[in-house]
Coordinates of C-alpha atoms and ligand atoms in Angstrom, one line a residue:
M1 CA 0.1 0.2 0.3
P2 CA 1.5 3.6 -1.1
Q3 CA 2.4 5.6 2.1
P4 CA 0.6 8.8 2.2
Q5 CA 3.0 11.9 1.4
P6 CA 3.8 13.9 4.7
I7 CA 2.5 17.0 4.7
V8 CA 4.5 20.4 5.3
I9 CA 2.9 23.4 6.5
P10 CA 5.7 26.3 6.0
T11 CA 6.2 28.4 8.9
E12 CA 8.1 31.8 8.8
P13 CA 8.8 34.7 10.7
I14 CA 7.8 38.1 10.3
G15 CA 11.4 40.0 11.2
S16 CA 12.5 41.6 14.2
I17 CA 13.6 40.3 17.7
P18 CA 14.2 42.4 20.5
R19 CA 18.0 43.9 20.6
P20 CA 20.3 42.9 23.5
L21 CA 19.7 45.4 25.9
D22 CA 23.3 46.8 26.1
L23 CA 23.1 47.5 22.3
I24 CA 19.8 49.5 23.2
R25 CA 21.7 51.7 25.9
K26 CA 24.6 52.2 23.6
M27 CA 22.2 53.2 20.7
A28 CA 20.2 55.6 22.8
Q29 CA 23.5 57.3 23.6
G30 CA 24.1 58.9 20.2
D31 CA 24.8 58.2 16.6
S32 CA 23.4 54.7 15.6
E33 CA 26.4 54.5 12.9
D34 CA 29.3 55.0 15.5
P35 CA 31.9 52.8 14.3
T36 CA 32.4 51.7 18.0
L37 CA 28.8 49.8 17.7
A38 CA 29.8 47.6 15.0
S39 CA 31.1 44.8 17.1
L40 CA 27.9 45.1 19.1
Y41 CA 25.7 44.8 16.2
E42 CA 27.9 42.2 14.6
D43 CA 27.5 40.0 18.2
A44 CA 24.0 40.8 18.2
V45 CA 23.2 39.6 14.6
R46 CA 25.5 36.4 15.4
D47 CA 23.7 35.4 18.8
T48 CA 20.1 36.2 17.2
I49 CA 20.9 33.8 14.2
A50 CA 22.1 31.1 16.4
R51 CA 19.1 31.4 19.2
F52 CA 16.7 31.4 15.7
E53 CA 17.9 28.3 14.7
A54 CA 18.1 26.5 17.9
T55 CA 14.1 27.3 18.0
G56 CA 14.0 24.8 14.9
S57 CA 12.6 27.6 12.5
P58 CA 13.0 26.4 9.1
V59 CA 13.2 30.0 8.0
I60 CA 15.0 32.7 10.1
T61 CA 15.8 36.5 10.2
D62 CA 18.4 38.6 11.4
G63 CA 16.1 39.7 13.8
E64 CA 16.6 43.3 12.2
Q65 CA 19.3 44.2 14.8
R66 CA 20.5 47.0 12.8
K67 CA 17.1 48.4 11.4
Y68 CA 17.7 51.6 13.3
H69 CA 15.3 53.2 14.5
D70 CA 12.6 50.8 12.7
F71 CA 11.3 48.7 10.2
C72 CA 10.0 51.6 8.4
T73 CA 12.7 54.4 8.4
Y74 CA 15.9 52.0 8.2
C75 CA 16.5 52.9 4.8
V76 CA 16.2 56.9 5.2
S77 CA 17.2 57.2 8.7
G78 CA 20.1 60.1 8.4
L79 CA 19.2 61.5 5.1
P80 CA 20.2 65.2 5.3
N81 CA 16.9 66.4 3.2
T82 CA 14.7 65.1 6.0
A83 CA 12.9 66.7 9.1
P84 CA 11.8 64.5 12.3
N85 CA 8.4 66.2 12.2
G86 CA 6.7 63.9 9.8
F87 CA 3.8 61.6 9.8
T88 CA 2.5 60.4 13.1
I89 CA 1.2 57.0 14.2
P90 CA -0.9 57.2 17.1
F91 CA -0.8 53.9 19.2
S92 CA -4.0 52.8 21.2
D93 CA -2.0 53.2 24.6
G94 CA -1.6 57.0 23.8
H95 CA 1.9 56.9 22.6
A96 CA 2.7 57.7 19.1
R97 CA 5.7 57.2 16.8
R98 CA 6.7 59.8 14.0
L99 CA 8.3 59.3 10.3
P100 CA 10.7 62.0 9.0
Q101 CA 9.4 64.3 6.6
L102 CA 11.0 65.1 3.3
I103 CA 11.8 68.6 2.9
R104 CA 13.9 68.9 -0.5
G105 CA 14.2 66.4 -3.3
P106 CA 15.7 64.3 -4.9
F107 CA 14.4 61.2 -2.6
R108 CA 17.0 58.2 -2.3
Y109 CA 17.1 55.5 0.1
R110 CA 20.4 56.0 2.1
R111 CA 20.8 52.0 2.6
Y112 CA 19.1 49.2 1.3
A113 CA 18.0 46.1 3.3
D114 CA 20.3 43.5 1.5
S115 CA 23.1 45.0 3.4
Y116 CA 21.5 43.1 6.4
L117 CA 21.0 40.3 4.5
D118 CA 24.8 40.1 3.2
V119 CA 25.8 39.8 7.5
A120 CA 23.0 37.3 8.2
M121 CA 23.9 35.0 5.4
R122 CA 27.5 34.8 6.7
Y123 CA 26.2 33.2 9.8
A124 CA 23.0 31.2 8.8
H125 CA 22.8 27.7 8.1
V126 CA 19.4 27.8 7.1
P127 CA 17.4 29.9 4.7
V128 CA 16.7 33.6 5.6
K129 CA 14.1 35.9 4.5
Q130 CA 14.3 39.7 4.3
A131 CA 11.5 42.3 5.2
V132 CA 11.6 45.6 3.7
I133 CA 9.2 48.4 3.9
S134 CA 6.6 49.4 1.4
P135 CA 6.6 52.1 -1.0
S136 CA 3.0 53.2 0.5
A137 CA 4.6 53.8 4.0
L138 CA 7.4 55.7 2.6
S139 CA 5.2 58.0 0.5
L140 CA 3.7 59.3 3.6
M141 CA 7.1 61.3 4.1
Y142 CA 5.8 63.5 1.3
Q143 CA 3.7 65.7 3.4
A144 CA 3.7 69.2 1.9
D145 CA 1.4 70.0 -1.1
S146 CA 4.4 70.1 -3.1
I147 CA 8.3 70.7 -2.7
Q148 CA 10.1 73.1 -4.7
D149 CA 11.7 72.1 -7.7
Y150 CA 10.6 68.1 -6.7
P151 CA 6.7 67.6 -7.8
R152 CA 4.9 64.7 -5.7
E153 CA 5.2 62.7 -9.1
Q154 CA 9.0 62.7 -9.4
F155 CA 9.1 61.4 -5.8
I156 CA 7.0 58.7 -6.5
A157 CA 8.8 58.0 -9.5
D158 CA 12.3 57.9 -7.4
L159 CA 10.6 55.8 -4.3
L160 CA 9.1 53.1 -6.6
R161 CA 12.5 53.0 -8.2
E162 CA 14.5 52.7 -5.0
H163 CA 11.8 50.2 -3.6
E164 CA 12.5 48.1 -6.7
I165 CA 16.2 48.1 -6.4
E166 CA 15.9 46.9 -2.9
I167 CA 13.6 44.3 -3.6
R168 CA 15.9 43.1 -6.7
R169 CA 18.7 43.0 -4.7
C170 CA 17.6 40.8 -1.9
L171 CA 16.5 38.3 -4.5
Q172 CA 19.7 38.3 -6.1
K173 CA 21.8 37.6 -3.0
G174 CA 19.4 34.5 -2.3
A175 CA 16.7 35.8 0.2
H176 CA 14.2 33.0 0.7
K177 CA 11.9 35.3 0.5
V178 CA 11.3 39.1 0.6
Q179 CA 8.6 40.3 2.4
V180 CA 6.9 43.9 2.1
D181 CA 5.8 45.3 5.5
F182 CA 2.4 46.9 5.0
T183 CA 1.4 47.6 8.2
E184 CA -0.1 51.0 7.3
G185 CA -3.0 49.4 5.1
R186 CA -5.2 48.4 8.2
L187 CA -4.2 52.3 9.5
A188 CA -5.4 53.4 6.1
V189 CA -8.8 52.7 6.5
K190 CA -9.0 54.2 9.8
I191 CA -7.3 57.6 8.9
D192 CA -9.9 57.3 5.6
P193 CA -13.0 55.1 6.2
S194 CA -14.2 56.0 2.7
G195 CA -11.1 53.3 1.5
H196 CA -9.7 55.7 -1.3
L197 CA -6.4 55.8 1.0
L198 CA -6.4 52.4 1.1
N199 CA -7.0 52.0 -2.5
S200 CA -4.2 54.5 -3.4
F201 CA -1.6 52.3 -1.2
I202 CA -2.7 49.3 -3.2
E203 CA -2.2 50.9 -6.7
L204 CA 0.9 52.5 -5.5
N205 CA 2.5 49.0 -4.3
N206 CA 1.0 46.9 -7.1
L207 CA 3.2 49.6 -9.4
V208 CA 6.2 48.1 -8.2
L209 CA 4.9 44.6 -7.8
S210 CA 4.0 44.4 -11.4
R211 CA 7.7 44.9 -12.5
F212 CA 8.4 41.6 -11.3
S213 CA 7.8 38.6 -13.3
P214 CA 5.4 35.9 -12.1
E215 CA 8.4 33.5 -10.8
E216 CA 9.9 36.4 -8.9
R217 CA 6.8 36.9 -7.1
K218 CA 6.8 33.7 -5.5
R219 CA 9.5 34.9 -3.5
I220 CA 7.7 38.1 -2.6
G221 CA 5.4 38.2 0.1
V222 CA 3.4 41.1 2.2
H223 CA 2.8 41.2 5.9
T224 CA -0.3 43.0 7.2
C225 CA -0.8 43.7 11.3
P226 CA -2.6 46.1 13.0
G227 CA 0.8 47.2 14.0
S228 CA 2.9 46.3 17.0
D229 CA 4.8 48.6 19.4
L230 CA 5.5 48.7 23.2
D231 CA 2.6 46.0 23.6
S232 CA 0.0 48.2 21.7
T233 CA -1.4 48.3 18.5
H234 CA -2.5 51.2 16.0
S235 CA -5.6 49.6 14.2
A236 CA -7.0 46.7 15.5
D237 CA -10.2 48.5 16.0
V238 CA -10.5 48.4 12.2
D239 CA -12.7 45.4 10.8
Y240 CA -10.5 43.3 8.7
A241 CA -13.4 42.9 6.1
E242 CA -12.4 46.6 5.4
L243 CA -8.8 45.6 4.5
L244 CA -8.8 41.9 3.0
P245 CA -10.5 42.1 0.2
S246 CA -8.3 44.8 -1.3
L247 CA -5.1 43.3 0.4
F248 CA -5.3 39.9 -2.0
E249 CA -5.4 42.5 -4.6
L250 CA -1.7 43.0 -4.3
K251 CA 0.5 41.1 -6.9
A252 CA 2.4 38.9 -4.4
G253 CA 2.5 35.5 -3.8
H254 CA 2.2 35.4 -0.4
F255 CA 0.6 36.9 2.5
Y256 CA 1.5 37.1 6.1
V257 CA -1.7 38.3 8.2
A258 CA -1.8 38.7 11.9
L259 CA -4.5 36.6 13.3
A260 CA -3.6 35.3 16.8
G261 CA -4.5 38.3 18.0
E262 CA -7.8 38.8 16.6
R263 CA -11.1 38.4 18.6
D264 CA -13.1 36.6 15.8
R265 CA -10.7 34.6 14.2
P266 CA -13.4 32.3 12.0
Q267 CA -14.7 35.4 10.7
V268 CA -11.2 36.6 9.4
L269 CA -10.7 33.2 8.1
N270 CA -13.9 33.2 6.2
I271 CA -13.1 36.6 4.4
V272 CA -9.4 35.1 3.5
R273 CA -11.1 31.9 2.3
K274 CA -13.5 34.1 0.0
Y275 CA -10.5 36.5 -1.5
L276 CA -7.7 34.6 -1.2
K277 CA -6.4 33.9 -5.2
P278 CA -5.5 30.3 -6.3
D279 CA -2.0 31.3 -6.8
Q280 CA -1.2 33.2 -3.2
R281 CA -0.4 31.6 -0.1
V282 CA -1.6 32.8 3.4
F283 CA 0.5 32.5 6.5
V284 CA -1.9 33.1 9.3
G285 CA -0.5 34.3 12.7
V286 CA -0.8 32.0 15.4
I287 CA 1.7 33.8 17.8
S288 CA 0.9 37.0 19.4
P289 CA 3.9 39.0 20.0
I290 CA 2.3 41.8 22.2
D291 CA 0.5 39.1 24.5
P292 CA 2.8 38.3 27.5
H293 CA 1.5 34.8 27.5
V294 CA 4.0 32.2 26.2
E295 CA 1.7 30.4 23.9
T296 CA 2.2 26.3 24.0
P297 CA 2.8 24.3 20.8
E298 CA -0.7 22.7 21.6
E299 CA -2.3 26.0 21.5
V300 CA -0.9 26.7 18.4
Q301 CA -1.7 23.3 16.6
E302 CA -5.3 24.3 17.7
R303 CA -5.1 27.3 15.8
V304 CA -3.3 25.6 12.6
L305 CA -6.4 23.1 12.7
E306 CA -8.8 25.9 12.9
A307 CA -7.3 27.6 10.1
S308 CA -7.0 24.3 8.0
E309 CA -11.0 24.3 7.9
Y310 CA -11.0 27.2 6.0
I311 CA -7.7 27.6 4.1
P312 CA -6.7 24.7 1.3
I313 CA -3.5 22.9 2.9
R314 CA -1.3 23.7 0.1
Q315 CA -1.9 27.4 0.4
L316 CA -1.4 27.6 4.3
G317 CA 1.4 28.6 6.1
T318 CA 1.7 30.1 9.7
T319 CA 3.9 33.1 11.1
D320 CA 4.0 35.7 13.8
D321 CA 1.4 38.3 14.0
C322 CA 4.2 40.6 13.7
G323 CA 8.0 41.3 14.8
F324 CA 8.6 41.3 18.2
A325 CA 10.3 44.8 18.6
P326 CA 9.7 46.6 15.2
F327 CA 10.9 49.6 16.6
S328 CA 14.7 49.3 17.8
D329 CA 14.0 50.5 21.1
D330 CA 11.1 48.3 22.3
T331 CA 12.2 46.3 25.4
S332 CA 8.2 45.4 26.2
T333 CA 9.0 41.8 25.1
S334 CA 12.4 40.1 26.4
R335 CA 14.5 38.0 23.8
D336 CA 14.0 34.6 25.8
T337 CA 10.0 35.2 25.3
A338 CA 10.5 36.0 21.7
F339 CA 12.4 33.0 20.9
A340 CA 10.0 30.8 23.6
K341 CA 7.2 32.1 21.3
I342 CA 8.7 31.2 18.0
R343 CA 9.7 27.4 19.2
A344 CA 5.9 26.9 20.3
R345 CA 5.1 28.1 16.9
V346 CA 7.2 25.6 14.9
L347 CA 6.3 22.8 17.2
G348 CA 2.7 23.4 17.1
T349 CA 2.5 23.8 13.2
Q350 CA 4.7 20.4 12.7
S351 CA 2.4 18.5 15.3
A352 CA -0.7 20.2 13.3
A353 CA 0.7 18.9 9.7
R354 CA 1.2 15.5 11.2
L355 CA -2.3 15.4 12.4
I356 CA -3.5 16.5 9.1
G357 CA -1.3 13.8 7.2
A358 CA -2.6 11.2 9.4
R359 CA -6.5 12.2 8.4
P360 CA -7.9 9.2 6.4
Ligands
LIG401 ZN1 3.5 43.5 12.0

């Protein structure tokens, strides 16, 4: 009798791991690019990758140890043609984060994320994925109606080109996946309930995604979540029904969707089932980084089995709801807790796959 093929449910992290406390302290003292910090960054990346691999995670990241200040502005931090008083992201606990504002053209990245990948791949023994920020998030840096001698159209053209370069460099260097962080998708619905802002974000991001071949898009994913900083969110009150139908219009092969922290997971899974396209895979969040409780493998297994009732197995994967410290100074979660949660994700996903594979 032929043996049934074992089922594999892919599982991937989002990106960030809390930085070591001594690195955070040193970063707070001054210039993030101070050469004396180089060895601390290097140690942080090496230790993060070793601990990541020890969880058994089949795909890892560098924990974004060098993304300063955060997942969004790492590529523009330190640009001389910006001012600090840009777009404000308000979180539900009352704190806020701000983007820099562009004050002069031309717009160029100061660094591309493939420079992080170079370092990570020196240490890693398993596939490494790389997260990059979406053009729609960075489009919020052009706040004025217009900047002298630098019209918005030129800014958008420059922005899209920089983002395309960044993705291509990461793909060429062998990133397992390139994940576009699109945390502002759900926030867009909160800012503009008419949906116009969200639609403009989707259109903008698709302008770049459509420059990639179908083959390349199989290695490109998009992450959405309600935000995650200091154990707080920015748009969890926005109904996913307002976001997900548009989200799956993005020309990407993979979607990393925060789900563990949702109040009504079956409702969300129903929407995903309805709008996910046949050539797309959804990685559902089974770990909540902002919940201090460390999920057990059994809890994760239950969440995977629940998702498998809605999503075909060949289109299902698991992930964390978000990074564990998208902003570099966030110490609300410890490194130990982050890795314990990742380990539960890996074990719970594997055991769910075994159970599903054993079904008659
Ligand atoms: Zn996120």
